[in-house]
Tab-separated table of N, CA and C in Angstrom:
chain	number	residue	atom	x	y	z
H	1	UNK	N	147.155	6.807	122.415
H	1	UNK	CA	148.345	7.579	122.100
H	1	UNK	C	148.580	8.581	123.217
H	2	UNK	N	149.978	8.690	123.347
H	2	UNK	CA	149.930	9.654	124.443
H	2	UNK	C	151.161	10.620	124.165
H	3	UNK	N	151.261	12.273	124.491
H	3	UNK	CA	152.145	12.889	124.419
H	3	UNK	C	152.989	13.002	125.277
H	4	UNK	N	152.340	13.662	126.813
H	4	UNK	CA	153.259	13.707	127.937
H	4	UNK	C	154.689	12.976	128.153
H	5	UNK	N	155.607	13.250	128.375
H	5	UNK	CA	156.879	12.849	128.583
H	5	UNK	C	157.275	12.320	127.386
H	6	UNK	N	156.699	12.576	126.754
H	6	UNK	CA	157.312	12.257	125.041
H	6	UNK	C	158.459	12.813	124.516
H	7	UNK	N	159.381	12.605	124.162
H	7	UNK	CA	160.564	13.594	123.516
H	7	UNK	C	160.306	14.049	122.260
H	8	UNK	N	160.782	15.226	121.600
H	8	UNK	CA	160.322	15.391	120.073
H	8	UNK	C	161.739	16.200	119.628
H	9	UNK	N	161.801	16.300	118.165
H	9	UNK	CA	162.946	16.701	117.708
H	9	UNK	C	162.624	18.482	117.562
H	10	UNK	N	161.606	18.780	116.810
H	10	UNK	CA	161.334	20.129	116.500
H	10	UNK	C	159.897	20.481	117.389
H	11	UNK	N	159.623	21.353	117.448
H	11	UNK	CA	158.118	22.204	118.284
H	11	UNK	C	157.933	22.933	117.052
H	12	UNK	N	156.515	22.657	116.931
H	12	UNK	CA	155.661	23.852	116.082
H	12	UNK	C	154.637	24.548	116.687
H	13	UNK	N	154.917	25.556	117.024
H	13	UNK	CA	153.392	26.707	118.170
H	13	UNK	C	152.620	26.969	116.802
H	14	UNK	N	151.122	26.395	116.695
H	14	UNK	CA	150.629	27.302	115.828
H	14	UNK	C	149.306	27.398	116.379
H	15	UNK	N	149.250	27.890	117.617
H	15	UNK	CA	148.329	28.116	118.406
H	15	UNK	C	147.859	29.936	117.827
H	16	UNK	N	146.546	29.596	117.456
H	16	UNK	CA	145.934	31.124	116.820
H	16	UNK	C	145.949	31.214	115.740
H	17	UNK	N	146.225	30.274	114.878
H	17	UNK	CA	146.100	29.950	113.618
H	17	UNK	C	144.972	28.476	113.019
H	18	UNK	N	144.433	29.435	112.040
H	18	UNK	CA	143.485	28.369	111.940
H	18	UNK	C	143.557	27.987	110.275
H	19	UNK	N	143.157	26.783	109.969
H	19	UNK	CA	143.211	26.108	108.894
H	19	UNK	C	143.024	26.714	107.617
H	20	UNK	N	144.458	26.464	106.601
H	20	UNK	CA	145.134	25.045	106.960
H	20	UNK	C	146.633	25.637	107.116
H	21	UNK	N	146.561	26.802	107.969
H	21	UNK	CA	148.128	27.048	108.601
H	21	UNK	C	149.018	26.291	109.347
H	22	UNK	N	148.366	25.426	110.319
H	22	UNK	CA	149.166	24.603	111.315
H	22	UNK	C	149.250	23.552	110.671
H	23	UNK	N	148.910	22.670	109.656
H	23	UNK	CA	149.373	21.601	108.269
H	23	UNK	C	150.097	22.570	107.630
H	24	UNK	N	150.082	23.731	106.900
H	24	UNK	CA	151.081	24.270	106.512
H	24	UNK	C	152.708	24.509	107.503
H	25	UNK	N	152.783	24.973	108.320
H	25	UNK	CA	153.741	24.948	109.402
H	25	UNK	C	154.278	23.740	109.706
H	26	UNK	N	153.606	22.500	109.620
H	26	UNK	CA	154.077	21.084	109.863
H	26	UNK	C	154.527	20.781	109.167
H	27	UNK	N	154.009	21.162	107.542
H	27	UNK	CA	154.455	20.394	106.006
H	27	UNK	C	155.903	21.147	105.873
H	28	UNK	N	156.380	22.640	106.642
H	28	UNK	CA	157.135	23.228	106.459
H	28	UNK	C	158.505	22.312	107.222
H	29	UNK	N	158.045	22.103	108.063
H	29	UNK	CA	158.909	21.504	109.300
H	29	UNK	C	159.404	19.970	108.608
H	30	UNK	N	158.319	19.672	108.595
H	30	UNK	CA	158.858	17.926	107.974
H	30	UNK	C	159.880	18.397	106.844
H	31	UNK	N	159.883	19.095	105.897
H	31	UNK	CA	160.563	19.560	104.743
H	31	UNK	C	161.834	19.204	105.095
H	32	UNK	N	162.209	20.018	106.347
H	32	UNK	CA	163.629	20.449	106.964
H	32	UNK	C	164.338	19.565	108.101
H	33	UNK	N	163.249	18.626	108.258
H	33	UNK	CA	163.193	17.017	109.682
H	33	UNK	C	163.987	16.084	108.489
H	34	UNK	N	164.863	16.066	109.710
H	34	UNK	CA	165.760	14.518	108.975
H	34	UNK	C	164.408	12.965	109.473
H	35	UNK	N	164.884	12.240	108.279
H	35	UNK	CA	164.058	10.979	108.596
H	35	UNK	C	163.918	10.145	109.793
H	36	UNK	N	162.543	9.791	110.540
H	36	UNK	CA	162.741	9.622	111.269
H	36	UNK	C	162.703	10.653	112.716
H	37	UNK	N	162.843	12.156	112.613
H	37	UNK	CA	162.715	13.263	113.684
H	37	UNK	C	160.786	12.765	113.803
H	38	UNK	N	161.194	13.565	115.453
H	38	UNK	CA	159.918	13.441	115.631
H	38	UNK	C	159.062	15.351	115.386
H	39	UNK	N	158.111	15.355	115.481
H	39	UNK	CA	157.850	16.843	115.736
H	39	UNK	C	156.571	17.430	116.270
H	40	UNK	N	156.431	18.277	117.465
H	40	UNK	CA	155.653	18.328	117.882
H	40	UNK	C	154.893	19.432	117.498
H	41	UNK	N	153.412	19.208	117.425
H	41	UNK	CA	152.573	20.389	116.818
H	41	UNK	C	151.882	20.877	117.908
H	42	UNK	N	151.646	21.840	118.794
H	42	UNK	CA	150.939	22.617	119.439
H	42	UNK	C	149.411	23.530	118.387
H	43	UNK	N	148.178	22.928	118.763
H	43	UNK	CA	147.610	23.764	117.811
H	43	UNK	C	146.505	23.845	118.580
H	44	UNK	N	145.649	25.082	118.279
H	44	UNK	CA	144.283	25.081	119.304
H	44	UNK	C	142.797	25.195	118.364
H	45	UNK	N	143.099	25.303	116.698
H	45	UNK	CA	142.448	25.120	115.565
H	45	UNK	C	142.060	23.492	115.819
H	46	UNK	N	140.342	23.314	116.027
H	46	UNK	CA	139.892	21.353	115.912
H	46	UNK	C	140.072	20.945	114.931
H	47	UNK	N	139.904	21.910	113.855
H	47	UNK	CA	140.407	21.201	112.631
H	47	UNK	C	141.891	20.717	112.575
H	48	UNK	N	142.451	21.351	112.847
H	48	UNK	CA	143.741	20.468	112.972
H	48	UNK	C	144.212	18.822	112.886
H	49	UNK	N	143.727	18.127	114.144
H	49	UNK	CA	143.663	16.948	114.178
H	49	UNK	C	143.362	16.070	112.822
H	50	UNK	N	141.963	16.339	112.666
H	50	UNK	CA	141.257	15.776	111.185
H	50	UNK	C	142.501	15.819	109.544
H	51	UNK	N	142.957	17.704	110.018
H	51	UNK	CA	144.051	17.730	108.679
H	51	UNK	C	145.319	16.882	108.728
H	52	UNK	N	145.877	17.036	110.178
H	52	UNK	CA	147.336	15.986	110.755
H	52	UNK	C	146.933	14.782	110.493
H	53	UNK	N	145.869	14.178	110.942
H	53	UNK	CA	145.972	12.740	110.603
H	53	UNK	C	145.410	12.450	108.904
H	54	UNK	N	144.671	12.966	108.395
H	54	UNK	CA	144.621	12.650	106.630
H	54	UNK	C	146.248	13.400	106.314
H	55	UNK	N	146.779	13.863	106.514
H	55	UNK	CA	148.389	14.329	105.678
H	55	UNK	C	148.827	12.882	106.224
H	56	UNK	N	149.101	12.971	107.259
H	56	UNK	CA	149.865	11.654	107.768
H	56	UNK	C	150.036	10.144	107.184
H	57	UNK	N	148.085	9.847	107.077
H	57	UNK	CA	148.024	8.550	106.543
H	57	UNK	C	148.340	9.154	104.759
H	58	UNK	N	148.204	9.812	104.043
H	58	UNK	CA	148.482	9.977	102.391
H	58	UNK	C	150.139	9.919	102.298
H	59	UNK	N	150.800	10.671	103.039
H	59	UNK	CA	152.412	10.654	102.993
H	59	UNK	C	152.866	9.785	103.327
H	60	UNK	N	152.180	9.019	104.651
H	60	UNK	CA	153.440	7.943	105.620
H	60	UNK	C	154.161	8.118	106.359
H	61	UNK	N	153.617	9.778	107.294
H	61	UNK	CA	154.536	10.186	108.802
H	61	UNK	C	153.462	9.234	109.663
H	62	UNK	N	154.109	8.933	110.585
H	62	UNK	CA	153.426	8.559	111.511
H	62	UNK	C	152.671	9.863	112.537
H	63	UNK	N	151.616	9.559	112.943
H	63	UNK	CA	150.918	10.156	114.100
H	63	UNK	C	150.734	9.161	115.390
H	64	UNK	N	151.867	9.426	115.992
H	64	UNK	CA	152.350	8.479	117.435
H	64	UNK	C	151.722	9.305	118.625
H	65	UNK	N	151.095	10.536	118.633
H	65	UNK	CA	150.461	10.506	119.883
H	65	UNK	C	149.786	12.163	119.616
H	66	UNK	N	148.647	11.925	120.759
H	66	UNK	CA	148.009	13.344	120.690
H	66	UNK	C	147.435	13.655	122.139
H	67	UNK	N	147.455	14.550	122.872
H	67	UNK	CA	146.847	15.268	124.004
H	67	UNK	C	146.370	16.629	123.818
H	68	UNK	N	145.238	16.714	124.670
H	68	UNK	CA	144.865	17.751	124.644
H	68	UNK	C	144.943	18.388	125.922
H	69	UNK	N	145.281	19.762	126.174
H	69	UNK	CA	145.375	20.514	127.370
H	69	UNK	C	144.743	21.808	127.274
H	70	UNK	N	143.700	22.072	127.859
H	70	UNK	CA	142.575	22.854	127.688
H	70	UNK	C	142.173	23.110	126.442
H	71	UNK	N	142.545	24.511	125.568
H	71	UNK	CA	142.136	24.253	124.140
H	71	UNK	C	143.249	23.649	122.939
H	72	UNK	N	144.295	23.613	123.933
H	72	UNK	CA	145.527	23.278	122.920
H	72	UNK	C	145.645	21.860	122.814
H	73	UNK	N	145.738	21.896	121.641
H	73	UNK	CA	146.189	19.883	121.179
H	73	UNK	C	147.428	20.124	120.716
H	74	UNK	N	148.379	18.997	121.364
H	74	UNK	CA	149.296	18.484	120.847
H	74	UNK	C	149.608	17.224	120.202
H	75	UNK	N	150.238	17.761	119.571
H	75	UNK	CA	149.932	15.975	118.437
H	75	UNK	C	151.572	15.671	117.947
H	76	UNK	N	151.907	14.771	117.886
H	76	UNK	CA	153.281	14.062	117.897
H	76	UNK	C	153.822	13.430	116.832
H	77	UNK	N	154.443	13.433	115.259
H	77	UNK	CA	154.138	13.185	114.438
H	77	UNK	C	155.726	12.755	114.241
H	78	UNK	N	155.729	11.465	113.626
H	78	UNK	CA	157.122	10.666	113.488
H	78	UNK	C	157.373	10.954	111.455
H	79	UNK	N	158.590	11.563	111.482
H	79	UNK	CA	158.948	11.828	109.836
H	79	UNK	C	159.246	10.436	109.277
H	80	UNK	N	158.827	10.115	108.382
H	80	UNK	CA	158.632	8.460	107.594
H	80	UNK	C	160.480	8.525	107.242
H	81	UNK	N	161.149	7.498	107.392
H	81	UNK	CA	161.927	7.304	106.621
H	81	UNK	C	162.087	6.882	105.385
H	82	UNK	N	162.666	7.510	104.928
H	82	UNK	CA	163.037	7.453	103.276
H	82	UNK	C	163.682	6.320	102.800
């Protein structure tokens, strides 16, 4: 999976926040993502990853890509259509 040159619909910074704020901030975002938006999560919490991808596979967003750049992960998450 890869992020770089990726396009996304919304950005979520939840860099300095640690679990389960940056799944909270995402669950907020998808709420308000038309079907189908993509959205990008900036997070520097490791737990993160582990929480994005179990929400992902239980709901049915996709998790289309993840990078990491020093402590920050970005992770790329496609809103399921309805």
């Amino acid at each position: 999976m890869s992020v770089r040159g990726e396009d996304y619909d919304i950005l979520v910074d939840a860099r300095g926040l640690v679990c389960p704020q940056p799944l909270r901030l995402l669950r907020g975002a998808l709420r308000h993502a038309q079907p189908g938006a993509t959205i990008c999560l900036v997070a520097d919490d490791p737990h993160a990853l582990i929480d994005v991808t179990a929400h992902c596979q239980r709901v049915g967003h996709g998790l289309i890509g993840e990078e990491t750049q020093g402590t920050a992960l970005r992770l790329l998450i496609r809103k399921r259509s309805d």
